Tab-separated table of N, CA and C in Angstrom:
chain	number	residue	atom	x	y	z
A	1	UNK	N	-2.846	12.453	-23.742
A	1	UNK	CA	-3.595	12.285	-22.504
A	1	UNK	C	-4.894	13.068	-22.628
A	2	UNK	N	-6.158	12.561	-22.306
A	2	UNK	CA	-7.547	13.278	-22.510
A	2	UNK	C	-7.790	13.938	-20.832
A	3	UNK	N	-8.447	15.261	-21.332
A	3	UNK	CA	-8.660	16.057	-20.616
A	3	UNK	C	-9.621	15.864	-19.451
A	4	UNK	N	-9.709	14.844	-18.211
A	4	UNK	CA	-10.296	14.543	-17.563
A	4	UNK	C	-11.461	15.304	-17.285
A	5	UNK	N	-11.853	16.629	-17.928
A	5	UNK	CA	-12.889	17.846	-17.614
A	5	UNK	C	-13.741	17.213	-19.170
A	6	UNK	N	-12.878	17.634	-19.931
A	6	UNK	CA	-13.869	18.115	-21.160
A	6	UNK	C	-13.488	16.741	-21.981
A	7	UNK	N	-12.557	15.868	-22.342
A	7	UNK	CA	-12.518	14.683	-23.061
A	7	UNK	C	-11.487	15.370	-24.013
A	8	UNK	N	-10.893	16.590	-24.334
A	8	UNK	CA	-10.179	16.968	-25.275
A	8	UNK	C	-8.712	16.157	-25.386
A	9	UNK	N	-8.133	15.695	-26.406
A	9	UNK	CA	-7.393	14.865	-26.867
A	9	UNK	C	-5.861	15.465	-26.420
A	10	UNK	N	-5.961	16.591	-26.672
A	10	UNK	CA	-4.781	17.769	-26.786
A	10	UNK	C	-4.280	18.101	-25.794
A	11	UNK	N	-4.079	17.611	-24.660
A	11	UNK	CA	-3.597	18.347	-23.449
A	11	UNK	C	-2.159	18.602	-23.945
A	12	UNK	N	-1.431	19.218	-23.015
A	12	UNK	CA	-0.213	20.036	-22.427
A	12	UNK	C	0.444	19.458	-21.671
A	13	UNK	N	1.405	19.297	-21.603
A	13	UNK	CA	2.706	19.395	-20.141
A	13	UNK	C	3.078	20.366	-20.105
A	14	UNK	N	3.023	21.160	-18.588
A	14	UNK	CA	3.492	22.789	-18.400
A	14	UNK	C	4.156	22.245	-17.696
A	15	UNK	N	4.612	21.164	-16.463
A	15	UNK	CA	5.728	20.772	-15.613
A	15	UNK	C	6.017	19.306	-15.650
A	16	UNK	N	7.086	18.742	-15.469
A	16	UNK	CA	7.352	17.519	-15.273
A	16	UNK	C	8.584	17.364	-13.916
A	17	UNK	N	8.552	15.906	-12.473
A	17	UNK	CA	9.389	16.409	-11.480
A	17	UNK	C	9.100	15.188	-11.679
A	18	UNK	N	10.042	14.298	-10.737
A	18	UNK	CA	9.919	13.196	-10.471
A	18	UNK	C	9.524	13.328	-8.900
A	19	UNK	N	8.995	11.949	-8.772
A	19	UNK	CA	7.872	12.098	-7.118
A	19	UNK	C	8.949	11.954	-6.231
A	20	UNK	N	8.406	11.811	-5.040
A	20	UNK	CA	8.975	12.218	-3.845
A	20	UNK	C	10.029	11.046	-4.072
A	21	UNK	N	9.687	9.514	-4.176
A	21	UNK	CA	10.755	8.067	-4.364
A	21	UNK	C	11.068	7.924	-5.411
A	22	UNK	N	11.179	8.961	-6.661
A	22	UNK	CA	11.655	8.743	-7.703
A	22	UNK	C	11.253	7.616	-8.301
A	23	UNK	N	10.228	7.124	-7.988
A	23	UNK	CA	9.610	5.647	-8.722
A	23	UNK	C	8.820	5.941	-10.111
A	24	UNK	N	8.699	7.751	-10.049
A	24	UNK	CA	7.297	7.777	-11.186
A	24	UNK	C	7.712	9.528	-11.020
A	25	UNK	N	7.196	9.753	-12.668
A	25	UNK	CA	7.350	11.038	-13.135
A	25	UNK	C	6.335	12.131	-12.890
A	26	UNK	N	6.033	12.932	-12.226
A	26	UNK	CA	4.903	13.895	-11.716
A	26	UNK	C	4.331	14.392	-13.192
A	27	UNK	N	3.712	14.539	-13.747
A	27	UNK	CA	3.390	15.611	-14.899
A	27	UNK	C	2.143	16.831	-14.342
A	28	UNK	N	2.347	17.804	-14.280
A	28	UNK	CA	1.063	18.782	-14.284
A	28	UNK	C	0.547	19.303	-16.261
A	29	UNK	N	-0.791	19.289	-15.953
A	29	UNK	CA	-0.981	19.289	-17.266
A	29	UNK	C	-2.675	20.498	-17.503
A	30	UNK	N	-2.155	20.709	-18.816
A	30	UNK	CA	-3.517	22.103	-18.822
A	30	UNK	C	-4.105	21.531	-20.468
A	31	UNK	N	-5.236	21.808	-20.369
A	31	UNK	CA	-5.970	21.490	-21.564
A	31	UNK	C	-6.330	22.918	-22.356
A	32	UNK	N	-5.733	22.996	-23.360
A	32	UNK	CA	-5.931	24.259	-24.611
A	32	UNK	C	-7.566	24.269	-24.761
A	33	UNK	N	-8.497	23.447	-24.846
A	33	UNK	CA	-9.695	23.454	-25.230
A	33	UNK	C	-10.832	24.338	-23.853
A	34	UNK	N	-10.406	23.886	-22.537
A	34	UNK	CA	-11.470	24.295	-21.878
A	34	UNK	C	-10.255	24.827	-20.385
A	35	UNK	N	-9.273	25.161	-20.327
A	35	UNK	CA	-7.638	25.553	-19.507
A	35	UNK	C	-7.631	24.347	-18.043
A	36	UNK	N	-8.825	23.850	-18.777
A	36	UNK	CA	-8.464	22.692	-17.061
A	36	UNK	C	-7.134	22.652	-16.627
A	37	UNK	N	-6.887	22.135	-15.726
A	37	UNK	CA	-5.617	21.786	-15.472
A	37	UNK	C	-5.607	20.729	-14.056
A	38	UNK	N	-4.600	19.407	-14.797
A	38	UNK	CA	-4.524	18.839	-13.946
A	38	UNK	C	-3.157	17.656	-13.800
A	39	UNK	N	-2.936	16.900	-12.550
A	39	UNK	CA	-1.900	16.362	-12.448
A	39	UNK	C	-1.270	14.423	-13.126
A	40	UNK	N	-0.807	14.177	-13.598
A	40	UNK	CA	-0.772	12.828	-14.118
A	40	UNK	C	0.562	12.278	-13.534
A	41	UNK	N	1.050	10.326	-13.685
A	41	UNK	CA	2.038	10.387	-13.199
A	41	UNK	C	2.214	8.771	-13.764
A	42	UNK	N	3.813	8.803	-14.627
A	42	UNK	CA	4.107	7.974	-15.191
A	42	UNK	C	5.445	6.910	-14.344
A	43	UNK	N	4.741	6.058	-14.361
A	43	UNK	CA	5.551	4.798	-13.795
A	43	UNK	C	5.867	3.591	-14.829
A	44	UNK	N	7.160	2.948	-14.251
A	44	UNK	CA	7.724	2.013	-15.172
A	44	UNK	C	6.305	1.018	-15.053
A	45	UNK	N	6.581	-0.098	-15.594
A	45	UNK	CA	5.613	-1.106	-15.071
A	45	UNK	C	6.655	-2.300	-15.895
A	46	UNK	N	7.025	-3.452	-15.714
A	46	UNK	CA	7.889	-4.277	-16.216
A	46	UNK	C	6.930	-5.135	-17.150
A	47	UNK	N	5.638	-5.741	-16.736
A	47	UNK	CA	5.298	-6.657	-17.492
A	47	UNK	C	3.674	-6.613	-17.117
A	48	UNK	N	2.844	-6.815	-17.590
A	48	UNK	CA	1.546	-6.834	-17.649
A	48	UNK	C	1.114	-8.239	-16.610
A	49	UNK	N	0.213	-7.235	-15.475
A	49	UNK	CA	-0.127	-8.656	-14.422
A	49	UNK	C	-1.847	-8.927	-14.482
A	50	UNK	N	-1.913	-10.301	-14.085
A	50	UNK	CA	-3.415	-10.626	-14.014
A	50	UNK	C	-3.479	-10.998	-12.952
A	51	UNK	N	-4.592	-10.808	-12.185
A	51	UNK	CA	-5.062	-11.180	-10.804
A	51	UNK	C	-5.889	-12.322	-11.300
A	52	UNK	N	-5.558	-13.252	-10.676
A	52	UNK	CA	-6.447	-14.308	-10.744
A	52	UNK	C	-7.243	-14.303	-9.716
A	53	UNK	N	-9.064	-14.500	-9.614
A	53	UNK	CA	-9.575	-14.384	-8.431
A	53	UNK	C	-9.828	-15.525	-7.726
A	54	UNK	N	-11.303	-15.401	-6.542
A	54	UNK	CA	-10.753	-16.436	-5.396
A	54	UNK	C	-12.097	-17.524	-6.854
A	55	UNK	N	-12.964	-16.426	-7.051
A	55	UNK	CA	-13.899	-16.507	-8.179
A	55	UNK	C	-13.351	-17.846	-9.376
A	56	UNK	N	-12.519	-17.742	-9.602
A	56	UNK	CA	-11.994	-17.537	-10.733
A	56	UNK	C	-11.626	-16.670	-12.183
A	57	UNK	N	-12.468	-15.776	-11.643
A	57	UNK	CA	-11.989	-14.516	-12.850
A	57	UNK	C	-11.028	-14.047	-12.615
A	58	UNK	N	-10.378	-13.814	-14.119
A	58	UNK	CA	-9.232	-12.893	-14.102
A	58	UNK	C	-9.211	-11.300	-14.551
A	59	UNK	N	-8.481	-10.697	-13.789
A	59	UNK	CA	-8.574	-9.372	-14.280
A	59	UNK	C	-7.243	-8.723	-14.275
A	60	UNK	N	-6.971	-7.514	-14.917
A	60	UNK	CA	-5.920	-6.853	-14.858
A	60	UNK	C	-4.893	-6.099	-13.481
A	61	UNK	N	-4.182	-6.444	-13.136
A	61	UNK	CA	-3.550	-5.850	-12.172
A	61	UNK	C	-4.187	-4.370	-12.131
A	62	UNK	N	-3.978	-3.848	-10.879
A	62	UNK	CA	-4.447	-2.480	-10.587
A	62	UNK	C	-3.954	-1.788	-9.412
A	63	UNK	N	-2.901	-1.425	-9.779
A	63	UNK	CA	-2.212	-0.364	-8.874
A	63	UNK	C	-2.627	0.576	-7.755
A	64	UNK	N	-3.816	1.090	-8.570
A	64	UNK	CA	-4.648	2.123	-7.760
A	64	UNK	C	-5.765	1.095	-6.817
A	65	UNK	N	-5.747	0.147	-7.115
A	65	UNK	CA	-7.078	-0.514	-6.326
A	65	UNK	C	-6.166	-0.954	-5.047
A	66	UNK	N	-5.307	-1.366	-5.458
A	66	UNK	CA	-3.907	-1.445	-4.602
A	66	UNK	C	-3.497	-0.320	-3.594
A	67	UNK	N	-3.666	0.515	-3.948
A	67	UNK	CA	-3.539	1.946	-3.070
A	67	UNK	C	-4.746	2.172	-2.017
A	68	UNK	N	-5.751	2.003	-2.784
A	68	UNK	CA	-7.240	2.345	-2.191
A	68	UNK	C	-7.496	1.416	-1.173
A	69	UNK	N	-6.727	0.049	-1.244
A	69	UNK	CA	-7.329	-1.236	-0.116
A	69	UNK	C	-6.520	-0.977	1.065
A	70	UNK	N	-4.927	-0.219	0.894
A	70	UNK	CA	-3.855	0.091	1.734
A	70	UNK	C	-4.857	1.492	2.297
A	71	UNK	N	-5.036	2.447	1.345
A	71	UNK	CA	-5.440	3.659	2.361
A	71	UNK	C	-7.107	3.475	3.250
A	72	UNK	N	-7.661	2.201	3.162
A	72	UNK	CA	-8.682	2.389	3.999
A	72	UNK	C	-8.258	1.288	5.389
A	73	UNK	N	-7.138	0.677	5.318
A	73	UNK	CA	-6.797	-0.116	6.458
A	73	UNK	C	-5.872	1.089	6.895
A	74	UNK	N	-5.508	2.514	6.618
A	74	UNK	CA	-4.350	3.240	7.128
A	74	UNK	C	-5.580	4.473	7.586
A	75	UNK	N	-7.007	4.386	7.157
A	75	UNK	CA	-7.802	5.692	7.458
A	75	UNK	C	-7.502	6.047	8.683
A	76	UNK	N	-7.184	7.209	9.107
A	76	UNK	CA	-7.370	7.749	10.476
A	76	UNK	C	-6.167	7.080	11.382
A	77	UNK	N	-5.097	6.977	10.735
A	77	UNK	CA	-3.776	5.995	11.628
A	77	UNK	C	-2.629	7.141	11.186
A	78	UNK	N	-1.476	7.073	12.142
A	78	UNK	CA	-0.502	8.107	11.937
A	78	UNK	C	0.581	7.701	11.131
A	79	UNK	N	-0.147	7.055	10.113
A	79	UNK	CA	1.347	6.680	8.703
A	79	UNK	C	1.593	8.122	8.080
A	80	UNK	N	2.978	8.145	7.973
A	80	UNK	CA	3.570	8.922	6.835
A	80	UNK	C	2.650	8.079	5.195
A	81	UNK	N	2.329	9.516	4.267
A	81	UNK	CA	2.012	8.964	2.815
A	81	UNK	C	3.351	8.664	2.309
A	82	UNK	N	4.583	9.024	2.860
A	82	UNK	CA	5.647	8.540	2.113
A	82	UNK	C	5.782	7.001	2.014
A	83	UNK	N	5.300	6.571	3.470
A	83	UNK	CA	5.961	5.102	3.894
A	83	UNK	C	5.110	4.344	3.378
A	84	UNK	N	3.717	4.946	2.936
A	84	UNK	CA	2.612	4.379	2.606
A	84	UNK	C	2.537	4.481	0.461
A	85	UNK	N	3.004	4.930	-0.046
A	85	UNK	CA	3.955	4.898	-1.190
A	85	UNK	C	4.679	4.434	-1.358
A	86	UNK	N	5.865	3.886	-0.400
A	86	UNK	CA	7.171	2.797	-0.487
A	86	UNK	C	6.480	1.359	-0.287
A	87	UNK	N	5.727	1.398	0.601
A	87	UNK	CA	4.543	0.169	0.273
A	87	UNK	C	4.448	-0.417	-0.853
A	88	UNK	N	3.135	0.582	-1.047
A	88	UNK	CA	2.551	-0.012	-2.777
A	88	UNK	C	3.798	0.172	-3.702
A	89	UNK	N	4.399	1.047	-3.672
A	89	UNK	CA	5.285	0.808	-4.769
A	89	UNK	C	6.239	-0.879	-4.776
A	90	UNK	N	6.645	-0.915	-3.272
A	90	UNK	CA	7.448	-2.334	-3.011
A	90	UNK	C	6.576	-3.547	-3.493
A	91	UNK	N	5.374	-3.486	-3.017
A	91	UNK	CA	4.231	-5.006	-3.565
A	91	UNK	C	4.332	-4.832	-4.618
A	92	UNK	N	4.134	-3.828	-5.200
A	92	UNK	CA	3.703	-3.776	-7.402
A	92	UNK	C	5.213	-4.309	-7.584
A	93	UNK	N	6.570	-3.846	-7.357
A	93	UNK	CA	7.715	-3.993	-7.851
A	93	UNK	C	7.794	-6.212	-7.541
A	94	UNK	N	7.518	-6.366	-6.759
A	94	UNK	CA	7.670	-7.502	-5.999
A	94	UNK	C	6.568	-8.555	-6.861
A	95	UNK	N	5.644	-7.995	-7.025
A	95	UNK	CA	5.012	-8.702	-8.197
A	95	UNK	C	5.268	-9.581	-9.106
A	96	UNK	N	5.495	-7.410	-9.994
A	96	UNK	CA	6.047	-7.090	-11.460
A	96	UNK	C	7.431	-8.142	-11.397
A	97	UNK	N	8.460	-8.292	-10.695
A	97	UNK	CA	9.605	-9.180	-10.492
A	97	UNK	C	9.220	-10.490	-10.614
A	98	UNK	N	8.580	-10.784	-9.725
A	98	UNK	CA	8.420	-12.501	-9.350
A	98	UNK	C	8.750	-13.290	-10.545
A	99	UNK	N	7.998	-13.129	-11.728
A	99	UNK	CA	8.108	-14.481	-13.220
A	99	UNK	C	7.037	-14.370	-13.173
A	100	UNK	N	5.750	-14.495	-13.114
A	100	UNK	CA	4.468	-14.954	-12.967
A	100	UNK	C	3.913	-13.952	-13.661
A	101	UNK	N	2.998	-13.901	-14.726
A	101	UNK	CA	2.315	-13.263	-14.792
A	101	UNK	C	0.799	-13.041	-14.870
A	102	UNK	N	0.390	-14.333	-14.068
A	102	UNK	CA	-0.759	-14.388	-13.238
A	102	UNK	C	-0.389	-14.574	-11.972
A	103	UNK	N	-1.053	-14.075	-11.235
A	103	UNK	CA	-0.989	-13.781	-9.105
A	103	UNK	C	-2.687	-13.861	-9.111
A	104	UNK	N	-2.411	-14.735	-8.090
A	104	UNK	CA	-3.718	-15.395	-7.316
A	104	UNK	C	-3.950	-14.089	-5.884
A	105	UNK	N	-4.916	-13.819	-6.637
A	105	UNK	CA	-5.490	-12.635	-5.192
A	105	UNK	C	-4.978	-12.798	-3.607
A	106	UNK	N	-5.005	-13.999	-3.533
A	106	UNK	CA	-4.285	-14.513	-2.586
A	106	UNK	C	-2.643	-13.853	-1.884
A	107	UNK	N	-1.950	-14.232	-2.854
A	107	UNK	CA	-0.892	-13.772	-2.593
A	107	UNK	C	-1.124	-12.241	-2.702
A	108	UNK	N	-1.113	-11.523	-3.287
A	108	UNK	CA	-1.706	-9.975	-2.831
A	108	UNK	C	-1.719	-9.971	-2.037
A	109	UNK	N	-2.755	-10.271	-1.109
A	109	UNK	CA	-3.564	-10.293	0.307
A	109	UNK	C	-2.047	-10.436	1.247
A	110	UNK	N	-1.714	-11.777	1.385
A	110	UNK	CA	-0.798	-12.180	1.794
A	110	UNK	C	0.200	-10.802	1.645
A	111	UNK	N	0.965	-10.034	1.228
A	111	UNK	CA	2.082	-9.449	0.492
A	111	UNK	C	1.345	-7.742	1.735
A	112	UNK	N	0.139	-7.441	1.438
A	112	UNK	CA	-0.455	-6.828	1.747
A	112	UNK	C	-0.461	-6.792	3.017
A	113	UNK	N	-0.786	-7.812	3.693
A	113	UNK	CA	-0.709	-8.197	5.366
A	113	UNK	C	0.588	-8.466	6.113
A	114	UNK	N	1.426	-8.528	5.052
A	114	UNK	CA	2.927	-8.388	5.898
A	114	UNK	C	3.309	-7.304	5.707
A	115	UNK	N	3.181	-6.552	5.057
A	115	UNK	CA	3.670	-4.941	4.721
A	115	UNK	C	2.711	-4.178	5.744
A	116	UNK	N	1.506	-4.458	6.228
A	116	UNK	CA	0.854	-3.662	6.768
A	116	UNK	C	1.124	-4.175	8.324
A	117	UNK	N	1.185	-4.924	8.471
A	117	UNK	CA	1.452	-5.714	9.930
A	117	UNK	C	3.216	-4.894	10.259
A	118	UNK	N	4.279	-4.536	9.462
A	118	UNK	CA	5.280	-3.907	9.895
A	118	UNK	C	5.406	-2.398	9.982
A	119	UNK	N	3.797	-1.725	9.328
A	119	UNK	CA	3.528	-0.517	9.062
A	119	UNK	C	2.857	0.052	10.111
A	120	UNK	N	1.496	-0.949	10.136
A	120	UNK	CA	0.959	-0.414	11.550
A	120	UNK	C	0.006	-1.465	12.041
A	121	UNK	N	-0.192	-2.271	13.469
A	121	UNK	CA	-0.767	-3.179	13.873
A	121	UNK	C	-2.370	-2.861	13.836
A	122	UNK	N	-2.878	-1.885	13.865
A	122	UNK	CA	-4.301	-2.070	13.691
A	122	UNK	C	-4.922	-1.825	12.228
A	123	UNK	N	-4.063	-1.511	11.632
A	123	UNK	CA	-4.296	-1.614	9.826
A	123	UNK	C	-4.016	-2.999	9.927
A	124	UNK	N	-3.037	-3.493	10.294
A	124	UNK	CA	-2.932	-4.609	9.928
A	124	UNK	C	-4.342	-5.623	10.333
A	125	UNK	N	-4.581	-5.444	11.412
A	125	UNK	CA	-5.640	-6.294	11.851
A	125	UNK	C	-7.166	-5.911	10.834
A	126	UNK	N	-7.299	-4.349	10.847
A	126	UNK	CA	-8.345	-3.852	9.821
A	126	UNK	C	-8.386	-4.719	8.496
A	127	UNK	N	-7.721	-4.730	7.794
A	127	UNK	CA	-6.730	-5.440	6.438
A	127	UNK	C	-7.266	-7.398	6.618
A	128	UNK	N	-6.724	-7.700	7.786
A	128	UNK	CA	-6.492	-8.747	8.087
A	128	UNK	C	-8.438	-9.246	8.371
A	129	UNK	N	-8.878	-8.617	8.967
A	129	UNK	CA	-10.580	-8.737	8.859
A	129	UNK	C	-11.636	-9.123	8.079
A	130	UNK	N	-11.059	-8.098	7.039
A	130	UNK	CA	-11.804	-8.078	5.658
A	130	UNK	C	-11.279	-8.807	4.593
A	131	UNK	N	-9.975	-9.129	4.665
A	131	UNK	CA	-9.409	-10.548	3.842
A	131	UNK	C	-9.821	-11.768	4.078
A	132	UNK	N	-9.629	-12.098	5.971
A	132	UNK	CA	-9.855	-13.253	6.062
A	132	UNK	C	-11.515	-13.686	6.389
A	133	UNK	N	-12.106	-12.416	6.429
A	133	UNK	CA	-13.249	-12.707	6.427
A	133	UNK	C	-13.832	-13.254	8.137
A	134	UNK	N	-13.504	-12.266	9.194
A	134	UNK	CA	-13.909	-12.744	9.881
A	134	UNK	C	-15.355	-12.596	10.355
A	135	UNK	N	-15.964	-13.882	10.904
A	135	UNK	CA	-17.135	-13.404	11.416
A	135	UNK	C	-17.564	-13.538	12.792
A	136	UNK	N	-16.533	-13.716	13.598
A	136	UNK	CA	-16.464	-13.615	15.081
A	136	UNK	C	-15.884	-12.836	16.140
A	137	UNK	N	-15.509	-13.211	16.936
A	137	UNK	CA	-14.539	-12.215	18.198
A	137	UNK	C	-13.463	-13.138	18.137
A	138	UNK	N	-13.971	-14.225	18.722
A	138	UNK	CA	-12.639	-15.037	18.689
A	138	UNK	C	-11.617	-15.015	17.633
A	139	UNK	N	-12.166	-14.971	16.093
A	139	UNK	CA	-11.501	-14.455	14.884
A	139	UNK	C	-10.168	-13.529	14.990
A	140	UNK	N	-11.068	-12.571	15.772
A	140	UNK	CA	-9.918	-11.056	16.402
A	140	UNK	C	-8.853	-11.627	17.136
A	141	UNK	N	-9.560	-12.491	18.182
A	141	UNK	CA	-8.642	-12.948	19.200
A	141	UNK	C	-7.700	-13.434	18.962
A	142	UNK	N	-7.760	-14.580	17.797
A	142	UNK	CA	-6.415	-15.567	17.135
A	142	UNK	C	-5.632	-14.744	16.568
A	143	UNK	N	-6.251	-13.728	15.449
A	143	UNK	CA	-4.954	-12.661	15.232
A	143	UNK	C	-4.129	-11.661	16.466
A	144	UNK	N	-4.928	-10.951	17.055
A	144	UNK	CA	-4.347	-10.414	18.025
A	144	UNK	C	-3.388	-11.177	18.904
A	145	UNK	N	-3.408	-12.710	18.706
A	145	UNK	CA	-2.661	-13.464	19.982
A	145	UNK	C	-1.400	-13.315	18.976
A	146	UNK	N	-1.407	-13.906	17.913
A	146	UNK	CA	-0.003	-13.383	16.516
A	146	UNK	C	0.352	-12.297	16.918
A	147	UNK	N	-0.467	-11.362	17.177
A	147	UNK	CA	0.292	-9.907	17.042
A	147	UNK	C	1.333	-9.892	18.158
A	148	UNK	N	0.408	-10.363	19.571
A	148	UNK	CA	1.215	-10.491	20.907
A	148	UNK	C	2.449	-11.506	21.493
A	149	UNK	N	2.336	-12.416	20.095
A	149	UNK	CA	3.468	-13.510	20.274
A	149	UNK	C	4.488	-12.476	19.922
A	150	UNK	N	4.494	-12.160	18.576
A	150	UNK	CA	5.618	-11.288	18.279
A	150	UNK	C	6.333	-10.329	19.232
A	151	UNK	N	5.394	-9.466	19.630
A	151	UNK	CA	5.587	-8.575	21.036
A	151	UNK	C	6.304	-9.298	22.015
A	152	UNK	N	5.703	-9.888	22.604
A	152	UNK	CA	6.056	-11.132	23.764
A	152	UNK	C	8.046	-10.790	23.894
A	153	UNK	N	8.298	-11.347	23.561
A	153	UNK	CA	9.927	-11.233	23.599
A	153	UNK	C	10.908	-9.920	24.080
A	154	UNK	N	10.363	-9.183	23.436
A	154	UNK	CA	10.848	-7.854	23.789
A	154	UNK	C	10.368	-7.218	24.845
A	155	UNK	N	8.896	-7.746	25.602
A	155	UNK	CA	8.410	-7.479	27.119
A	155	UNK	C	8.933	-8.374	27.838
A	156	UNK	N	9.380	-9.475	27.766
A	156	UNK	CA	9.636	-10.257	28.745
A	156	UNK	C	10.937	-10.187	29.125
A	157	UNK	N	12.023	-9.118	28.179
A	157	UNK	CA	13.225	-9.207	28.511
A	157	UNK	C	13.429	-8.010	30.226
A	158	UNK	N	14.451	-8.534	30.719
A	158	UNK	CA	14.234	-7.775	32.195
A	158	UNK	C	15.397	-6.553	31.570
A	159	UNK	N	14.756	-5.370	32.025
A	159	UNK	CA	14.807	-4.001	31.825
A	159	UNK	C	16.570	-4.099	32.029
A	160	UNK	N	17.006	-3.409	31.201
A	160	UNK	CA	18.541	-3.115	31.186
A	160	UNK	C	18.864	-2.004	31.992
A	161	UNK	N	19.697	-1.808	33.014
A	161	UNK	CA	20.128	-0.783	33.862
A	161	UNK	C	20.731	0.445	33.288
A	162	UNK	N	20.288	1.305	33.229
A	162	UNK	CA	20.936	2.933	33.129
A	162	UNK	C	22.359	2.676	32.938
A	163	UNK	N	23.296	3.501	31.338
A	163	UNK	CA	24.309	3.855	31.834
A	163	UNK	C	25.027	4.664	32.750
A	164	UNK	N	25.771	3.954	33.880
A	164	UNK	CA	26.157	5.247	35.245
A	164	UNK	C	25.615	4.647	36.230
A	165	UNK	N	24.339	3.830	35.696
A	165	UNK	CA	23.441	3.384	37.265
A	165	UNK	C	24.280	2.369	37.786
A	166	UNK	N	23.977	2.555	38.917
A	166	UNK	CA	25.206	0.881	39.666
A	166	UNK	C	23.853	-0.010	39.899
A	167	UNK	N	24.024	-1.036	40.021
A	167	UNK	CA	23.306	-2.401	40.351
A	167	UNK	C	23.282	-2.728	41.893
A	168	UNK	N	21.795	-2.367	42.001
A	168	UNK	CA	21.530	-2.848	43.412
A	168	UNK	C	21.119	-4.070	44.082
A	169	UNK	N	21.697	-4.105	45.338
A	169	UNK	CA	21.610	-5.513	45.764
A	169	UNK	C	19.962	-6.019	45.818
């Protein structure tokens, strides 16, 4: 592993833990050449993925770009980083599984917007913006009415009475 400071070839492992979901190996690491020290972290990966774009270019799957598109629809929202790690880890695994080893950006997106829509509704809509590209209000409006269908059911049910409470005429 090269020394993210100085480029030195030689680093160290002084600790190794597995992460919080046991999905990936923590390493802390120090460089003999200049004592940097810093953290790395090894994950399975099953099979090598290509994103196919909307473009048509293809490029290499990317985990971290994957992380980075989840943590700016989660900026400033009250997710746990745990739940937000069981995430990305679940889409990459869900992928990596499928058979395919080209995925159309598309489905990403898609995979992305249902995980974030059960995580948190205004990430989801954030997420949902910049995918689908909106350029209106009404845009907002059609998603938000999705959001409120779902809702819908569970407001419209009539309030269940207190255990102990008696039922008044």
């Amino acid at each position: 592993m090269r020394c993210p400071y100085c480029g030195g070839s030689d680093t160290q492992v002084k600790d190794s833990r597995p992460s919080e979901d046991g999905a990936a190996i923590r390493r802390r690491r120090v460089c003999p050449d200049c004592a940097g020290r810093f953290t790395t972290f090894e994950r399975v990966q099953l099979r090598e993925l290509v994103v196919l774009k909307r473009s048509g270019k293809r490029v290499p799957f990317d985990r971290d770009k994957l992380q980075r598109s989840i943590d700016v629809a989660l900026r400033k929202r009250p997710v746990e980083p745990e739940r937000i790690e069981r995430l990305v880890s679940g889409i990459t695994r869900q992928l990596e599984s499928g058979g395919e080893a080209e995925i159309a950006s598309e489905a990403i997106g898609e995979l992305v917007m249902e995980g974030l829509k059960g995580l948190d509704d205004v990430a989801y809509v954030r997420f949902a913006s910049v995918y689908k590209n909106f350029r209106e209000a009404k845009d907002f409006e059609a998603l938000l009415g999705t959001l409120g269908e779902a809702a819908a059911p569970a407001e419209s049910a009539p309030p269940r009475p207190r255990r102990g409470a008696r039922a008044r005429p």
